[in-house]
Every structure is written in C-alpha cells, then in structure tokens.
JSON list of C-alpha atoms in Angstrom, two decimals:
[
{"chain": "A", "resi": 280, "resn": "GLU", "atom": "CA", "xyz": [70.24, -50.95, 32.05]},
{"chain": "A", "resi": 281, "resn": "ARG", "atom": "CA", "xyz": [68.13, -53.77, 30.67]},
{"chain": "A", "resi": 282, "resn": "ARG", "atom": "CA", "xyz": [64.37, -53.26, 30.69]},
{"chain": "A", "resi": 283, "resn": "SER", "atom": "CA", "xyz": [61.65, -55.80, 30.22]},
{"chain": "A", "resi": 284, "resn": "GLU", "atom": "CA", "xyz": [58.62, -55.67, 28.02]},
{"chain": "A", "resi": 285, "resn": "ILE", "atom": "CA", "xyz": [55.50, -54.40, 29.77]},
{"chain": "A", "resi": 286, "resn": "TYR", "atom": "CA", "xyz": [52.84, -55.55, 27.35]},
{"chain": "A", "resi": 287, "resn": "THR", "atom": "CA", "xyz": [52.39, -56.68, 23.73]},
{"chain": "A", "resi": 288, "resn": "PHE", "atom": "CA", "xyz": [49.35, -55.64, 21.74]},
{"chain": "A", "resi": 289, "resn": "THR", "atom": "CA", "xyz": [48.24, -58.38, 19.38]},
{"chain": "A", "resi": 290, "resn": "ASP", "atom": "CA", "xyz": [45.14, -56.74, 17.91]},
{"chain": "A", "resi": 291, "resn": "HIS", "atom": "CA", "xyz": [46.33, -56.53, 14.28]},
{"chain": "A", "resi": 292, "resn": "SER", "atom": "CA", "xyz": [46.15, -59.66, 12.14]},
{"chain": "A", "resi": 293, "resn": "ARG", "atom": "CA", "xyz": [49.16, -58.73, 9.97]},
{"chain": "A", "resi": 294, "resn": "PRO", "atom": "CA", "xyz": [52.47, -56.91, 10.56]},
{"chain": "A", "resi": 295, "resn": "VAL", "atom": "CA", "xyz": [52.32, -53.39, 12.04]},
{"chain": "A", "resi": 296, "resn": "ASN", "atom": "CA", "xyz": [54.09, -50.69, 10.02]},
{"chain": "A", "resi": 297, "resn": "SER", "atom": "CA", "xyz": [53.54, -47.59, 12.14]},
{"chain": "A", "resi": 298, "resn": "VAL", "atom": "CA", "xyz": [52.87, -46.72, 15.78]},
{"chain": "A", "resi": 299, "resn": "LYS", "atom": "CA", "xyz": [52.40, -43.19, 17.15]},
{"chain": "A", "resi": 300, "resn": "LEU", "atom": "CA", "xyz": [51.50, -41.83, 20.58]},
{"chain": "A", "resi": 301, "resn": "ILE", "atom": "CA", "xyz": [48.32, -39.74, 20.87]},
{"chain": "A", "resi": 302, "resn": "SER", "atom": "CA", "xyz": [46.22, -38.22, 23.65]},
{"chain": "A", "resi": 303, "resn": "GLY", "atom": "CA", "xyz": [49.24, -37.04, 25.60]},
{"chain": "A", "resi": 304, "resn": "GLY", "atom": "CA", "xyz": [50.82, -40.48, 25.52]},
{"chain": "A", "resi": 305, "resn": "ALA", "atom": "CA", "xyz": [47.80, -42.29, 26.97]},
{"chain": "A", "resi": 306, "resn": "LYS", "atom": "CA", "xyz": [47.00, -44.07, 23.71]},
{"chain": "A", "resi": 307, "resn": "ILE", "atom": "CA", "xyz": [48.66, -45.29, 20.56]},
{"chain": "A", "resi": 308, "resn": "VAL", "atom": "CA", "xyz": [47.44, -45.31, 17.01]},
{"chain": "A", "resi": 309, "resn": "SER", "atom": "CA", "xyz": [48.80, -48.07, 14.79]},
{"chain": "A", "resi": 310, "resn": "GLY", "atom": "CA", "xyz": [48.60, -48.92, 11.10]},
{"chain": "A", "resi": 311, "resn": "SER", "atom": "CA", "xyz": [49.08, -52.37, 9.66]},
{"chain": "A", "resi": 312, "resn": "ASP", "atom": "CA", "xyz": [49.32, -54.57, 6.60]},
{"chain": "A", "resi": 313, "resn": "ASP", "atom": "CA", "xyz": [45.80, -55.72, 7.58]},
{"chain": "A", "resi": 314, "resn": "THR", "atom": "CA", "xyz": [44.59, -52.34, 6.16]},
{"chain": "A", "resi": 315, "resn": "THR", "atom": "CA", "xyz": [43.26, -51.11, 9.51]},
{"chain": "A", "resi": 316, "resn": "VAL", "atom": "CA", "xyz": [44.14, -48.30, 11.89]},
{"chain": "A", "resi": 317, "resn": "LYS", "atom": "CA", "xyz": [43.66, -49.12, 15.56]},
{"chain": "A", "resi": 318, "resn": "ILE", "atom": "CA", "xyz": [43.49, -46.89, 18.61]},
{"chain": "A", "resi": 319, "resn": "LEU", "atom": "CA", "xyz": [44.77, -48.68, 21.70]},
{"chain": "A", "resi": 320, "resn": "ASN", "atom": "CA", "xyz": [44.58, -47.52, 25.31]},
{"chain": "A", "resi": 321, "resn": "LEU", "atom": "CA", "xyz": [47.91, -48.00, 27.07]},
{"chain": "A", "resi": 322, "resn": "LYS", "atom": "CA", "xyz": [46.45, -47.91, 30.58]},
{"chain": "A", "resi": 323, "resn": "SER", "atom": "CA", "xyz": [43.63, -50.41, 30.08]},
{"chain": "A", "resi": 324, "resn": "ARG", "atom": "CA", "xyz": [45.64, -52.33, 27.44]},
{"chain": "A", "resi": 325, "resn": "CYS", "atom": "CA", "xyz": [42.51, -52.57, 25.31]},
{"chain": "A", "resi": 326, "resn": "GLU", "atom": "CA", "xyz": [41.68, -51.74, 21.74]},
{"chain": "A", "resi": 327, "resn": "GLU", "atom": "CA", "xyz": [39.31, -48.77, 21.70]},
{"chain": "A", "resi": 328, "resn": "LEU", "atom": "CA", "xyz": [38.56, -48.54, 18.02]},
{"chain": "A", "resi": 329, "resn": "THR", "atom": "CA", "xyz": [39.29, -50.03, 14.61]},
{"chain": "A", "resi": 330, "resn": "LEU", "atom": "CA", "xyz": [39.17, -47.63, 11.66]},
{"chain": "A", "resi": 331, "resn": "MET", "atom": "CA", "xyz": [38.78, -49.07, 8.19]},
{"chain": "A", "resi": 332, "resn": "GLY", "atom": "CA", "xyz": [38.91, -47.54, 4.75]},
{"chain": "A", "resi": 333, "resn": "HIS", "atom": "CA", "xyz": [42.24, -48.31, 3.10]},
{"chain": "A", "resi": 334, "resn": "GLU", "atom": "CA", "xyz": [42.28, -51.05, 0.48]},
{"chain": "A", "resi": 335, "resn": "THR", "atom": "CA", "xyz": [45.92, -52.06, 0.96]},
{"chain": "A", "resi": 336, "resn": "ALA", "atom": "CA", "xyz": [48.61, -52.06, 3.64]},
{"chain": "A", "resi": 337, "resn": "ILE", "atom": "CA", "xyz": [49.01, -48.88, 5.64]},
{"chain": "A", "resi": 338, "resn": "ARG", "atom": "CA", "xyz": [52.57, -47.63, 5.27]},
{"chain": "A", "resi": 339, "resn": "SER", "atom": "CA", "xyz": [52.63, -45.05, 8.04]},
{"chain": "A", "resi": 340, "resn": "ILE", "atom": "CA", "xyz": [50.73, -42.63, 10.25]},
{"chain": "A", "resi": 341, "resn": "VAL", "atom": "CA", "xyz": [51.49, -38.97, 10.93]},
{"chain": "A", "resi": 342, "resn": "VAL", "atom": "CA", "xyz": [49.95, -37.15, 13.92]},
{"chain": "A", "resi": 343, "resn": "THR", "atom": "CA", "xyz": [49.47, -33.37, 14.13]},
{"chain": "A", "resi": 344, "resn": "ASP", "atom": "CA", "xyz": [51.36, -31.54, 16.88]},
{"chain": "A", "resi": 345, "resn": "ASP", "atom": "CA", "xyz": [48.11, -30.66, 18.66]},
{"chain": "A", "resi": 346, "resn": "GLY", "atom": "CA", "xyz": [47.10, -34.35, 18.62]},
{"chain": "A", "resi": 347, "resn": "ASN", "atom": "CA", "xyz": [43.61, -33.65, 17.25]},
{"chain": "A", "resi": 348, "resn": "ARG", "atom": "CA", "xyz": [44.06, -35.32, 13.88]},
{"chain": "A", "resi": 349, "resn": "PHE", "atom": "CA", "xyz": [46.18, -37.94, 12.19]},
{"chain": "A", "resi": 350, "resn": "PHE", "atom": "CA", "xyz": [46.85, -39.02, 8.63]},
{"chain": "A", "resi": 351, "resn": "SER", "atom": "CA", "xyz": [47.34, -42.53, 7.29]},
{"chain": "A", "resi": 352, "resn": "TYR", "atom": "CA", "xyz": [48.79, -43.33, 3.92]},
{"chain": "A", "resi": 353, "resn": "SER", "atom": "CA", "xyz": [48.77, -46.55, 2.03]},
{"chain": "A", "resi": 354, "resn": "ALA", "atom": "CA", "xyz": [49.82, -48.43, -1.07]},
{"chain": "A", "resi": 355, "resn": "ASP", "atom": "CA", "xyz": [46.23, -47.81, -2.31]},
{"chain": "A", "resi": 356, "resn": "ASN", "atom": "CA", "xyz": [47.37, -44.29, -3.45]},
{"chain": "A", "resi": 357, "resn": "HIS", "atom": "CA", "xyz": [45.21, -42.58, -0.82]},
{"chain": "A", "resi": 358, "resn": "VAL", "atom": "CA", "xyz": [45.85, -40.40, 2.20]},
{"chain": "A", "resi": 359, "resn": "LYS", "atom": "CA", "xyz": [43.12, -40.50, 4.82]},
{"chain": "A", "resi": 360, "resn": "VAL", "atom": "CA", "xyz": [42.53, -37.74, 7.34]},
{"chain": "A", "resi": 361, "resn": "TRP", "atom": "CA", "xyz": [41.15, -38.92, 10.70]},
{"chain": "A", "resi": 362, "resn": "GLU", "atom": "CA", "xyz": [39.91, -36.94, 13.65]},
{"chain": "A", "resi": 363, "resn": "ILE", "atom": "CA", "xyz": [40.84, -38.27, 17.09]},
{"chain": "A", "resi": 364, "resn": "VAL", "atom": "CA", "xyz": [37.52, -36.95, 18.43]},
{"chain": "A", "resi": 365, "resn": "PRO", "atom": "CA", "xyz": [34.93, -38.05, 17.24]},
{"chain": "A", "resi": 366, "resn": "ARG", "atom": "CA", "xyz": [37.18, -40.90, 16.04]},
{"chain": "A", "resi": 367, "resn": "SER", "atom": "CA", "xyz": [36.16, -40.87, 12.43]},
{"chain": "A", "resi": 368, "resn": "GLU", "atom": "CA", "xyz": [37.49, -40.35, 8.93]},
{"chain": "A", "resi": 369, "resn": "GLU", "atom": "CA", "xyz": [37.31, -36.69, 8.03]},
{"chain": "A", "resi": 370, "resn": "PHE", "atom": "CA", "xyz": [38.09, -37.12, 4.33]},
{"chain": "A", "resi": 371, "resn": "THR", "atom": "CA", "xyz": [40.27, -38.94, 1.79]},
{"chain": "A", "resi": 372, "resn": "LEU", "atom": "CA", "xyz": [42.84, -37.33, -0.48]},
{"chain": "A", "resi": 373, "resn": "MET", "atom": "CA", "xyz": [42.82, -39.13, -3.83]},
{"chain": "A", "resi": 374, "resn": "GLY", "atom": "CA", "xyz": [44.53, -38.63, -7.15]},
{"chain": "A", "resi": 375, "resn": "HIS", "atom": "CA", "xyz": [48.04, -39.95, -6.61]},
{"chain": "A", "resi": 376, "resn": "CYS", "atom": "CA", "xyz": [49.27, -42.02, -9.57]},
{"chain": "A", "resi": 377, "resn": "ASP", "atom": "CA", "xyz": [51.30, -44.34, -7.34]},
{"chain": "A", "resi": 378, "resn": "SER", "atom": "CA", "xyz": [51.44, -45.37, -3.71]},
{"chain": "A", "resi": 379, "resn": "VAL", "atom": "CA", "xyz": [52.25, -42.64, -1.20]},
{"chain": "A", "resi": 380, "resn": "LYS", "atom": "CA", "xyz": [55.68, -43.24, 0.31]},
{"chain": "A", "resi": 381, "resn": "CYS", "atom": "CA", "xyz": [56.17, -40.30, 2.66]},
{"chain": "A", "resi": 382, "resn": "LEU", "atom": "CA", "xyz": [54.08, -37.62, 4.35]},
{"chain": "A", "resi": 383, "resn": "ALA", "atom": "CA", "xyz": [54.79, -34.62, 6.56]},
{"chain": "A", "resi": 384, "resn": "VAL", "atom": "CA", "xyz": [52.40, -32.22, 8.25]},
{"chain": "A", "resi": 385, "resn": "SER", "atom": "CA", "xyz": [53.00, -28.57, 9.14]},
{"chain": "A", "resi": 386, "resn": "THR", "atom": "CA", "xyz": [53.32, -27.65, 12.81]},
{"chain": "A", "resi": 387, "resn": "ASP", "atom": "CA", "xyz": [49.89, -25.98, 12.73]},
{"chain": "A", "resi": 388, "resn": "GLY", "atom": "CA", "xyz": [48.35, -29.12, 11.20]},
{"chain": "A", "resi": 389, "resn": "GLN", "atom": "CA", "xyz": [46.89, -27.22, 8.26]},
{"chain": "A", "resi": 390, "resn": "ARG", "atom": "CA", "xyz": [49.19, -28.31, 5.41]},
{"chain": "A", "resi": 391, "resn": "LEU", "atom": "CA", "xyz": [50.54, -31.63, 4.16]}
]
C-alpha cells in the first residue's frame, strides 16, 4: 500500500542526521549538520525548542527508555546529556580523543 507524506519539517539549515520520537510519540528530537538539536511537535507541526552547544555536526541522538533524557554526540568529541523537562543541557562529557561514532544507553538510563 502506497502512503503519502503528511508533513515535512524544514527547521534545520543543514542535513539532518538523526531523528527520534519522544514524549510518547507526540514529538521528535532531531540532530543536524547545523550543530543544533531541535524538538518538534508533531501535532502542531511547530518547532518547540532549539538546543545549541555542539561545535560541529551532530552525528546521532539516543533517547532513554523512560523518555526523560537524551544524548547527542558529535564530531566535536563531546557527548551532551539533555533533559526533556526542563529542556536543557544537563552536562557535557568531554575527553574523547576523536569524534564519537556510536553510543548506547542502558535500559535504566543510568549508564552509557
């Protein structure tokens, strides 16, 4: 069965590398070559928030199973930890000698 596109978000200025569902599927979080993370509301089709902090392209985003937190990693050698509520950066993990290429989170969201 062929399906048609419902909507296209065009909020990033460069290619998008990662998209994940959050908030029970009501929103998406996306990371892009434009170095930003965006939270987009699927119902209203509006950008809710732009999170900045990476210096280079965001490679991917990983969301915890409980949906309370997500992690972004980038070619800037950093992993950022973000809280969905209050929608802010919790902290940055630094010290990698090269860009982070993969990330996994434990089911309880306590270990990377």
